[in-house]
mmCIF file of C-alpha atoms in Angstrom:
data_model
loop_
_atom_site.group_PDB
_atom_site.id
_atom_site.type_symbol
_atom_site.label_atom_id
_atom_site.label_comp_id
_atom_site.label_asym_id
_atom_site.label_seq_id
_atom_site.Cartn_x
_atom_site.Cartn_y
_atom_site.Cartn_z
ATOM 1 C CA MET A 1 -35.911 -41.640 -15.380
ATOM 2 C CA ALA A 2 -37.146 -44.987 -13.969
ATOM 3 C CA ARG A 3 -39.070 -43.220 -11.181
ATOM 4 C CA ALA A 4 -41.100 -41.234 -13.701
ATOM 5 C CA LEU A 5 -42.550 -44.406 -15.194
ATOM 6 C CA SER A 6 -45.185 -46.822 -13.940
ATOM 7 C CA PRO A 7 -43.872 -49.434 -11.455
ATOM 8 C CA ARG A 8 -43.897 -52.148 -14.104
ATOM 9 C CA ARG A 9 -42.135 -50.022 -16.721
ATOM 10 C CA ALA A 10 -39.674 -48.741 -14.131
ATOM 11 C CA ALA A 11 -38.669 -52.331 -13.334
ATOM 12 C CA GLU A 12 -38.181 -53.031 -17.042
ATOM 13 C CA VAL A 13 -36.011 -49.929 -17.443
ATOM 14 C CA ARG A 14 -33.902 -50.922 -14.440
ATOM 15 C CA ALA A 15 -33.409 -54.428 -15.828
ATOM 16 C CA ALA A 16 -32.471 -53.070 -19.258
ATOM 17 C CA LEU A 17 -29.925 -50.607 -17.866
ATOM 18 C CA GLN A 18 -28.371 -53.210 -15.576
ATOM 19 C CA MET A 19 -28.091 -55.710 -18.425
ATOM 20 C CA ALA A 20 -26.607 -53.202 -20.871
ATOM 21 C CA ALA A 21 -24.098 -51.847 -18.380
ATOM 22 C CA GLY A 22 -23.077 -55.294 -17.129
ATOM 23 C CA ALA A 23 -22.633 -56.859 -20.563
ATOM 24 C CA THR A 24 -20.643 -53.884 -21.887
ATOM 25 C CA ALA A 25 -18.418 -53.676 -18.812
ATOM 26 C CA ALA A 26 -17.746 -57.428 -18.898
ATOM 27 C CA LEU A 27 -16.753 -57.253 -22.558
ATOM 28 C CA TYR A 28 -14.375 -54.338 -22.041
ATOM 29 C CA LEU A 29 -12.821 -55.779 -18.885
ATOM 30 C CA ALA A 30 -12.272 -59.238 -20.391
ATOM 31 C CA THR A 31 -10.745 -57.655 -23.487
ATOM 32 C CA TRP A 32 -8.499 -55.415 -21.377
ATOM 33 C CA LEU A 33 -7.315 -58.497 -19.458
ATOM 34 C CA ARG A 34 -6.571 -60.153 -22.820
ATOM 35 C CA LEU A 35 -8.769 -63.140 -22.110
ATOM 36 C CA PRO A 36 -9.115 -65.269 -25.244
ATOM 37 C CA HIS A 37 -12.915 -65.563 -25.213
ATOM 38 C CA PRO A 38 -14.456 -62.352 -23.790
ATOM 39 C CA TYR A 39 -17.939 -63.512 -24.752
ATOM 40 C CA TRP A 40 -17.870 -66.023 -21.882
ATOM 41 C CA SER A 41 -17.488 -63.104 -19.487
ATOM 42 C CA VAL A 42 -20.422 -61.368 -21.148
ATOM 43 C CA ILE A 43 -22.569 -64.516 -20.872
ATOM 44 C CA SER A 44 -21.704 -64.927 -17.191
ATOM 45 C CA ALA A 45 -22.574 -61.296 -16.460
ATOM 46 C CA ILE A 46 -25.917 -61.700 -18.225
ATOM 47 C CA VAL A 47 -26.755 -64.889 -16.315
ATOM 48 C CA VAL A 48 -25.901 -63.319 -12.949
ATOM 49 C CA ILE A 49 -27.892 -60.147 -13.664
ATOM 50 C CA GLN A 50 -30.912 -62.169 -14.833
ATOM 51 C CA THR A 51 -30.982 -63.948 -11.474
ATOM 52 C CA SER A 52 -31.536 -60.626 -9.734
ATOM 53 C CA VAL A 53 -35.242 -61.172 -10.509
ATOM 54 C CA GLY A 54 -36.549 -63.866 -8.143
ATOM 55 C CA GLY A 55 -33.234 -65.173 -6.865
ATOM 56 C CA GLY A 56 -30.053 -64.395 -4.946
ATOM 57 C CA VAL A 57 -27.532 -62.760 -7.255
ATOM 58 C CA LEU A 58 -24.596 -63.361 -4.901
ATOM 59 C CA THR A 59 -25.535 -67.013 -4.576
ATOM 60 C CA VAL A 60 -25.658 -67.517 -8.343
ATOM 61 C CA ALA A 61 -22.338 -65.727 -8.830
ATOM 62 C CA ARG A 62 -20.774 -67.939 -6.186
ATOM 63 C CA ASP A 63 -22.300 -71.089 -7.695
ATOM 64 C CA ARG A 64 -20.982 -70.243 -11.169
ATOM 65 C CA ALA A 65 -17.496 -69.629 -9.782
ATOM 66 C CA ILE A 66 -17.416 -72.901 -7.824
ATOM 67 C CA GLY A 67 -18.933 -74.899 -10.681
ATOM 68 C CA THR A 68 -16.513 -73.443 -13.208
ATOM 69 C CA ALA A 69 -13.489 -74.110 -11.017
ATOM 70 C CA THR A 70 -14.606 -77.697 -10.387
ATOM 71 C CA GLY A 71 -15.379 -78.364 -14.050
ATOM 72 C CA ALA A 72 -12.117 -76.786 -15.178
ATOM 73 C CA LEU A 73 -10.097 -78.887 -12.740
ATOM 74 C CA VAL A 74 -11.819 -82.157 -13.680
ATOM 75 C CA GLY A 75 -11.661 -81.345 -17.376
ATOM 76 C CA ALA A 76 -7.940 -80.530 -17.235
ATOM 77 C CA LEU A 77 -7.129 -83.737 -15.350
ATOM 78 C CA VAL A 78 -9.114 -85.887 -17.786
ATOM 79 C CA ALA A 79 -7.627 -84.086 -20.806
ATOM 80 C CA PHE A 80 -4.093 -84.715 -19.536
ATOM 81 C CA VAL A 81 -4.526 -88.471 -19.105
ATOM 82 C CA ARG A 82 -6.689 -89.367 -22.082
ATOM 83 C CA PRO A 83 -4.962 -90.794 -25.173
ATOM 84 C CA PRO A 84 -5.485 -89.125 -28.571
ATOM 85 C CA GLY A 85 -8.372 -90.140 -30.812
ATOM 86 C CA LEU A 86 -12.081 -89.531 -31.238
ATOM 87 C CA GLU A 87 -13.074 -92.610 -29.253
ATOM 88 C CA SER A 88 -11.030 -91.570 -26.225
ATOM 89 C CA LEU A 89 -12.398 -88.018 -26.500
ATOM 90 C CA ALA A 90 -15.981 -89.290 -26.494
ATOM 91 C CA LEU A 91 -15.236 -91.604 -23.562
ATOM 92 C CA ALA A 92 -13.517 -88.807 -21.609
ATOM 93 C CA VAL A 93 -16.436 -86.422 -22.134
ATOM 94 C CA ALA A 94 -18.947 -89.109 -21.154
ATOM 95 C CA VAL A 95 -17.096 -90.071 -17.969
ATOM 96 C CA ALA A 96 -16.414 -86.497 -16.874
ATOM 97 C CA THR A 97 -19.921 -85.186 -17.519
ATOM 98 C CA ALA A 98 -21.588 -88.243 -15.978
ATOM 99 C CA THR A 99 -19.436 -87.971 -12.853
ATOM 100 C CA LEU A 100 -20.061 -84.256 -12.444
ATOM 101 C CA ALA A 101 -23.781 -84.657 -13.148
ATOM 102 C CA PHE A 102 -23.967 -87.358 -10.476
ATOM 103 C CA LEU A 103 -22.111 -85.205 -7.952
ATOM 104 C CA GLY A 104 -24.143 -82.140 -8.956
ATOM 105 C CA ALA A 105 -27.546 -83.678 -8.276
ATOM 106 C CA GLY A 106 -29.098 -81.425 -5.647
ATOM 107 C CA ARG A 107 -26.023 -79.162 -5.625
ATOM 108 C CA PRO A 108 -26.719 -75.996 -7.642
ATOM 109 C CA TRP A 109 -23.111 -74.864 -7.392
ATOM 110 C CA LEU A 110 -22.088 -77.760 -9.663
ATOM 111 C CA LYS A 111 -24.643 -77.207 -12.434
ATOM 112 C CA ILE A 112 -22.170 -75.521 -14.754
ATOM 113 C CA ALA A 113 -19.321 -77.959 -13.995
ATOM 114 C CA PRO A 114 -20.165 -80.501 -16.785
ATOM 115 C CA VAL A 115 -20.269 -77.670 -19.352
ATOM 116 C CA THR A 116 -16.865 -76.333 -18.313
ATOM 117 C CA ALA A 117 -15.333 -79.808 -18.200
ATOM 118 C CA THR A 118 -16.568 -80.566 -21.731
ATOM 119 C CA ILE A 119 -15.102 -77.305 -23.070
ATOM 120 C CA VAL A 120 -11.732 -77.997 -21.462
ATOM 121 C CA ILE A 121 -11.587 -81.638 -22.598
ATOM 122 C CA ALA A 122 -12.714 -80.923 -26.144
ATOM 123 C CA GLY A 123 -10.558 -77.835 -26.548
ATOM 124 C CA GLY A 124 -7.557 -79.076 -24.619
ATOM 125 C CA SER A 125 -5.937 -80.647 -27.656
ATOM 126 C CA GLY A 126 -5.124 -77.175 -29.020
ATOM 127 C CA ALA A 127 -1.777 -75.451 -28.930
ATOM 128 C CA ASP A 128 -2.251 -73.957 -25.459
ATOM 129 C CA GLY A 129 -3.177 -77.241 -23.791
ATOM 130 C CA PRO A 130 -5.874 -78.066 -21.233
ATOM 131 C CA ALA A 131 -4.267 -76.255 -18.278
ATOM 132 C CA SER A 132 -4.184 -72.911 -20.059
ATOM 133 C CA LEU A 133 -7.740 -73.391 -21.356
ATOM 134 C CA ALA A 134 -8.988 -74.267 -17.859
ATOM 135 C CA ILE A 135 -7.399 -71.154 -16.340
ATOM 136 C CA ASP A 136 -8.744 -68.918 -19.114
ATOM 137 C CA ARG A 137 -12.238 -70.331 -18.712
ATOM 138 C CA LEU A 138 -12.146 -69.795 -14.946
ATOM 139 C CA MET A 139 -10.949 -66.213 -15.342
ATOM 140 C CA GLU A 140 -13.635 -65.433 -17.913
ATOM 141 C CA ILE A 141 -16.395 -66.719 -15.630
ATOM 142 C CA LEU A 142 -15.011 -64.912 -12.589
ATOM 143 C CA VAL A 143 -14.749 -61.630 -14.481
ATOM 144 C CA GLY A 144 -18.298 -61.890 -15.838
ATOM 145 C CA SER A 145 -19.796 -62.967 -12.510
ATOM 146 C CA GLY A 146 -18.021 -60.181 -10.656
ATOM 147 C CA VAL A 147 -19.180 -57.568 -13.146
ATOM 148 C CA GLY A 148 -22.746 -58.879 -12.873
ATOM 149 C CA VAL A 149 -22.758 -58.526 -9.090
ATOM 150 C CA ILE A 150 -21.269 -55.028 -9.277
ATOM 151 C CA ALA A 151 -23.890 -54.001 -11.833
ATOM 152 C CA ILE A 152 -26.674 -55.078 -9.454
ATOM 153 C CA LEU A 153 -25.021 -53.357 -6.481
ATOM 154 C CA ALA A 154 -24.188 -50.134 -8.316
ATOM 155 C CA LEU A 155 -27.400 -49.607 -10.303
ATOM 156 C CA PHE A 156 -30.601 -49.073 -8.275
ATOM 157 C CA PRO A 157 -29.263 -50.776 -5.115
ATOM 158 C CA ARG A 158 -32.320 -49.721 -3.077
ATOM 159 C CA HIS A 159 -34.887 -51.113 -5.506
ATOM 160 C CA ALA A 160 -34.832 -54.652 -4.062
ATOM 161 C CA ARG A 161 -35.346 -53.336 -0.526
ATOM 162 C CA GLN A 162 -38.252 -51.179 -1.631
ATOM 163 C CA ALA A 163 -39.831 -54.069 -3.518
ATOM 164 C CA PHE A 164 -39.525 -56.310 -0.452
ATOM 165 C CA ARG A 165 -41.120 -53.647 1.757
ATOM 166 C CA LEU A 166 -44.072 -53.214 -0.588
ATOM 167 C CA GLN A 167 -44.595 -56.968 -0.998
ATOM 168 C CA ALA A 168 -44.517 -57.500 2.785
ATOM 169 C CA ARG A 169 -47.157 -54.814 3.300
ATOM 170 C CA ASP A 170 -49.294 -56.212 0.480
ATOM 171 C CA ALA A 171 -49.126 -59.669 2.052
ATOM 172 C CA ALA A 172 -50.264 -58.240 5.392
ATOM 173 C CA GLY A 173 -53.212 -56.560 3.687
ATOM 174 C CA GLU A 174 -54.201 -59.754 1.905
ATOM 175 C CA ALA A 175 -53.944 -61.736 5.175
ATOM 176 C CA ALA A 176 -56.201 -59.170 6.882
ATOM 177 C CA VAL A 177 -58.884 -59.515 4.197
ATOM 178 C CA LEU A 178 -58.685 -63.318 4.332
ATOM 179 C CA LEU A 179 -58.898 -63.441 8.143
ATOM 180 C CA ALA A 180 -61.899 -61.103 8.148
ATOM 181 C CA LEU A 181 -63.698 -63.307 5.595
ATOM 182 C CA VAL A 182 -62.917 -66.487 7.516
ATOM 183 C CA CYS A 183 -64.267 -65.086 10.795
ATOM 184 C CA GLN A 184 -67.587 -64.118 9.220
ATOM 185 C CA GLY A 185 -68.443 -67.817 9.075
ATOM 186 C CA ASP A 186 -70.602 -67.316 6.002
ATOM 187 C CA PRO A 187 -70.728 -70.413 3.718
ATOM 188 C CA ALA A 188 -71.384 -68.087 0.774
ATOM 189 C CA ASN A 189 -67.794 -66.855 1.112
ATOM 190 C CA ALA A 190 -66.271 -70.307 0.554
ATOM 191 C CA SER A 191 -65.160 -69.729 -3.038
ATOM 192 C CA GLU A 192 -63.811 -66.252 -2.239
ATOM 193 C CA ILE A 193 -61.899 -67.631 0.749
ATOM 194 C CA SER A 194 -60.372 -70.342 -1.442
ATOM 195 C CA ARG A 195 -59.302 -67.737 -3.986
ATOM 196 C CA ARG A 196 -57.841 -65.521 -1.290
ATOM 197 C CA HIS A 197 -55.877 -68.439 0.185
ATOM 198 C CA THR A 198 -54.347 -69.122 -3.239
ATOM 199 C CA ASP A 199 -53.515 -65.455 -3.714
ATOM 200 C CA LEU A 200 -51.893 -65.220 -0.276
ATOM 201 C CA LYS A 201 -49.780 -68.303 -1.005
ATOM 202 C CA ARG A 202 -48.602 -66.727 -4.243
ATOM 203 C CA ARG A 203 -47.762 -63.481 -2.476
ATOM 204 C CA LEU A 204 -45.773 -65.306 0.196
ATOM 205 C CA ASP A 205 -43.856 -67.263 -2.453
ATOM 206 C CA ASP A 206 -43.001 -63.966 -4.149
ATOM 207 C CA LEU A 207 -42.031 -62.457 -0.801
ATOM 208 C CA GLY A 208 -39.613 -65.319 -0.147
ATOM 209 C CA LYS A 209 -37.977 -64.720 -3.531
ATOM 210 C CA ALA A 210 -37.789 -60.989 -2.873
ATOM 211 C CA ALA A 211 -36.086 -61.683 0.461
ATOM 212 C CA LYS A 212 -33.300 -63.550 -1.350
ATOM 213 C CA ASN A 213 -32.985 -60.752 -3.858
ATOM 214 C CA VAL A 214 -32.014 -58.061 -1.332
ATOM 215 C CA ILE A 215 -28.238 -57.940 -1.156
ATOM 216 C CA ASP A 216 -26.827 -57.361 2.329
ATOM 217 C CA LEU A 217 -23.089 -56.899 2.567
ATOM 218 C CA PRO A 218 -21.371 -58.644 5.517
ATOM 219 C CA GLY A 219 -21.464 -56.679 8.721
ATOM 220 C CA PRO A 220 -23.711 -55.687 11.622
ATOM 221 C CA GLN A 221 -26.437 -54.403 9.288
ATOM 222 C CA ARG A 222 -26.946 -57.761 7.605
ATOM 223 C CA GLU A 223 -30.676 -58.523 7.609
ATOM 224 C CA THR A 224 -31.098 -61.423 5.185
ATOM 225 C CA ALA A 225 -31.852 -63.944 7.942
ATOM 226 C CA ASP A 226 -34.464 -61.598 9.431
ATOM 227 C CA ARG A 227 -36.206 -61.265 6.073
ATOM 228 C CA GLN A 228 -36.459 -65.023 5.743
ATOM 229 C CA ALA A 229 -37.764 -65.169 9.320
ATOM 230 C CA LEU A 230 -40.440 -62.615 8.429
ATOM 231 C CA THR A 231 -41.531 -64.783 5.506
ATOM 232 C CA ARG A 232 -41.742 -67.815 7.779
ATOM 233 C CA ALA A 233 -43.794 -65.805 10.288
ATOM 234 C CA PHE A 234 -46.213 -64.934 7.482
ATOM 235 C CA TRP A 235 -46.606 -68.626 6.621
ATOM 236 C CA ARG A 236 -47.396 -69.405 10.253
ATOM 237 C CA VAL A 237 -50.031 -66.677 10.323
ATOM 238 C CA ARG A 238 -51.575 -68.162 7.195
ATOM 239 C CA SER A 239 -51.659 -71.595 8.894
ATOM 240 C CA ASP A 240 -53.417 -70.000 11.861
ATOM 241 C CA ILE A 241 -56.046 -68.598 9.497
ATOM 242 C CA VAL A 242 -56.562 -72.094 8.075
ATOM 243 C CA ILE A 243 -57.127 -73.490 11.579
ATOM 244 C CA LEU A 244 -59.522 -70.671 12.429
ATOM 245 C CA GLY A 245 -61.422 -71.412 9.251
ATOM 246 C CA ARG A 246 -62.079 -74.960 10.394
ATOM 247 C CA GLY A 247 -63.852 -73.547 13.436
ATOM 248 C CA PHE A 248 -65.715 -70.626 11.929
ATOM 249 C CA GLN A 249 -66.800 -72.519 8.815
ATOM 250 C CA ALA A 250 -68.329 -75.357 10.848
ATOM 251 C CA GLU A 251 -72.091 -75.578 10.461
ATOM 252 C CA GLY A 252 -73.917 -73.444 13.004
ATOM 253 C CA ALA A 253 -70.688 -72.360 14.703
ATOM 254 C CA SER A 254 -70.786 -68.619 14.003
ATOM 255 C CA ALA A 255 -73.323 -67.846 16.733
ATOM 256 C CA GLN A 256 -71.302 -69.457 19.522
ATOM 257 C CA LEU A 257 -67.974 -68.088 18.283
ATOM 258 C CA THR A 258 -68.829 -64.392 18.700
ATOM 259 C CA PRO A 259 -66.227 -63.830 21.480
ATOM 260 C CA TRP A 260 -63.562 -65.502 19.343
ATOM 261 C CA ALA A 261 -64.607 -63.425 16.327
ATOM 262 C CA GLU A 262 -64.269 -60.227 18.362
ATOM 263 C CA ASP A 263 -60.761 -61.244 19.405
ATOM 264 C CA ALA A 264 -59.880 -62.140 15.820
ATOM 265 C CA SER A 265 -60.997 -58.669 14.725
ATOM 266 C CA ARG A 266 -58.107 -57.275 16.769
ATOM 267 C CA ALA A 267 -55.762 -59.411 14.679
ATOM 268 C CA VAL A 268 -57.404 -58.098 11.506
ATOM 269 C CA GLN A 269 -56.850 -54.514 12.669
ATOM 270 C CA ARG A 270 -53.171 -55.189 13.337
ATOM 271 C CA LEU A 271 -52.638 -56.807 9.946
ATOM 272 C CA GLU A 272 -54.339 -53.824 8.301
ATOM 273 C CA ALA A 273 -52.048 -51.466 10.227
ATOM 274 C CA LEU A 274 -48.957 -53.399 9.109
ATOM 275 C CA SER A 275 -50.181 -53.200 5.518
ATOM 276 C CA ARG A 276 -50.199 -49.393 5.884
ATOM 277 C CA GLY A 277 -46.722 -49.340 7.418
ATOM 278 C CA LYS A 278 -47.989 -48.523 10.915
ATOM 279 C CA PRO A 279 -46.476 -50.060 14.093
ATOM 280 C CA VAL A 280 -48.854 -52.084 16.262
ATOM 281 C CA GLU A 281 -49.172 -53.050 19.894
ATOM 282 C CA PRO A 282 -48.747 -56.782 20.644
ATOM 283 C CA LEU A 283 -51.846 -58.903 21.055
ATOM 284 C CA GLY A 284 -50.295 -60.624 24.056
ATOM 285 C CA PRO A 285 -51.566 -63.915 25.508
ATOM 286 C CA ILE A 286 -55.069 -65.018 24.597
ATOM 287 C CA ASP A 287 -57.757 -64.240 27.178
ATOM 288 C CA ALA A 288 -58.447 -67.101 29.579
ATOM 289 C CA THR A 289 -62.143 -67.133 28.675
ATOM 290 C CA LEU A 290 -61.190 -67.952 25.084
ATOM 291 C CA ALA A 291 -58.613 -70.603 25.938
ATOM 292 C CA LEU A 292 -58.724 -74.203 24.795
ATOM 293 C CA SER A 293 -59.875 -75.586 28.167
ATOM 294 C CA ARG A 294 -63.428 -74.337 27.640
ATOM 295 C CA ALA A 295 -63.608 -75.977 24.231
ATOM 296 C CA VAL A 296 -62.165 -79.234 25.530
ATOM 297 C CA GLU A 297 -64.647 -79.406 28.372
ATOM 298 C CA GLY A 298 -67.503 -79.111 25.911
ATOM 299 C CA ASP A 299 -65.890 -81.426 23.355
ATOM 300 C CA ASP A 300 -66.710 -78.847 20.686
ATOM 301 C CA MET A 301 -64.598 -79.084 17.531
ATOM 302 C CA ALA A 302 -65.527 -75.577 16.347
ATOM 303 C CA LEU A 303 -64.560 -74.037 19.682
ATOM 304 C CA GLY A 304 -61.384 -76.112 19.755
ATOM 305 C CA ALA A 305 -60.272 -74.968 16.318
ATOM 306 C CA ALA A 306 -61.083 -71.334 17.152
ATOM 307 C CA ALA A 307 -59.219 -71.495 20.457
ATOM 308 C CA ILE A 308 -56.138 -73.164 18.956
ATOM 309 C CA GLY A 309 -56.105 -70.869 15.935
ATOM 310 C CA LEU A 310 -56.396 -67.701 18.020
ATOM 311 C CA ALA A 311 -53.800 -68.827 20.567
ATOM 312 C CA HIS A 312 -51.344 -69.408 17.731
ATOM 313 C CA MET A 313 -52.419 -66.196 16.004
ATOM 314 C CA HIS A 314 -51.576 -64.142 19.097
ATOM 315 C CA ARG A 315 -48.082 -65.616 19.178
ATOM 316 C CA ASP A 316 -47.370 -65.603 15.450
ATOM 317 C CA LEU A 317 -48.828 -62.181 14.710
ATOM 318 C CA ASP A 318 -46.819 -60.634 17.550
ATOM 319 C CA ASP A 319 -43.716 -62.277 16.057
ATOM 320 C CA LEU A 320 -44.629 -60.950 12.621
ATOM 321 C CA ALA A 321 -45.125 -57.431 13.954
ATOM 322 C CA GLY A 322 -41.753 -57.644 15.667
ATOM 323 C CA ARG A 323 -40.109 -58.650 12.386
ATOM 324 C CA PHE A 324 -41.748 -55.688 10.658
ATOM 325 C CA GLN A 325 -40.328 -53.435 13.358
ATOM 326 C CA ASP A 326 -36.814 -54.928 13.213
ATOM 327 C CA LEU A 327 -36.647 -54.581 9.439
ATOM 328 C CA ARG A 328 -38.000 -51.016 9.600
ATOM 329 C CA LEU A 329 -41.000 -51.910 7.437
ATOM 330 C CA VAL A 330 -43.234 -49.838 9.716
#
């Protein structure tokens, strides 16, 4: 059904089905396990599934499990030693949450720990005691997080890979347009170049998020590191375009940079081919006649920027093309 809709609506349908299935399964499983508060499992499943858009679902599930276990342990210990009374309860909550917040600064896996500790401390005075409450809370979070991960893996498991492939190709197309504009050396294109740079940055940010969102199970086929490497290669190519722009946008430089512009057009053609999912031949080392030595001898800043930018472009674009090949994006 999702394939018959527009890409945007298909994504919304996928998200709705994953959320409905995950929340329902978490509720039934927690109830079947006789956990006292099944809604915590449902909440955890919802949180984990929501992170499948723009984040790593396995990472969030792991962080919630670690944070819950830490908060439950701290909360149980504090609840055991605190004396009865409202004042001691307030002091115990303040000390536990402050300590966990301090330890959790910069550690995403401890974000939920203060919440869990507060629940265990405040609810530990009941008939079951803090130890039982801590164990129940941990089980509820683990059940919900596990169901959330399974819902992402079981429903539309190939969607994230397809989205990453399309975003990588789109980024290559946008880089090709930007590089072609930069090498024209026309001052009238300045505002368009600025807009294109901003758009490429946004696309690369989205690509980095999409790379985290593809779930690779452990084993020889794991490709997560390669996806992150592809994103980094894209950022290097963008930096090369910035350097080239400093040469080609210099006043009166376009006439003397014709050989460099012709070489850059080869890079444009390769980026365009990657955007269409076509494999490309490597650019190889930059031609000696375009190397930096000629620019240095003439003390020409435009030539220097063009030579440095193209030398780096040859290296970084070949690396990018190799990443496309390794990840079977072409």
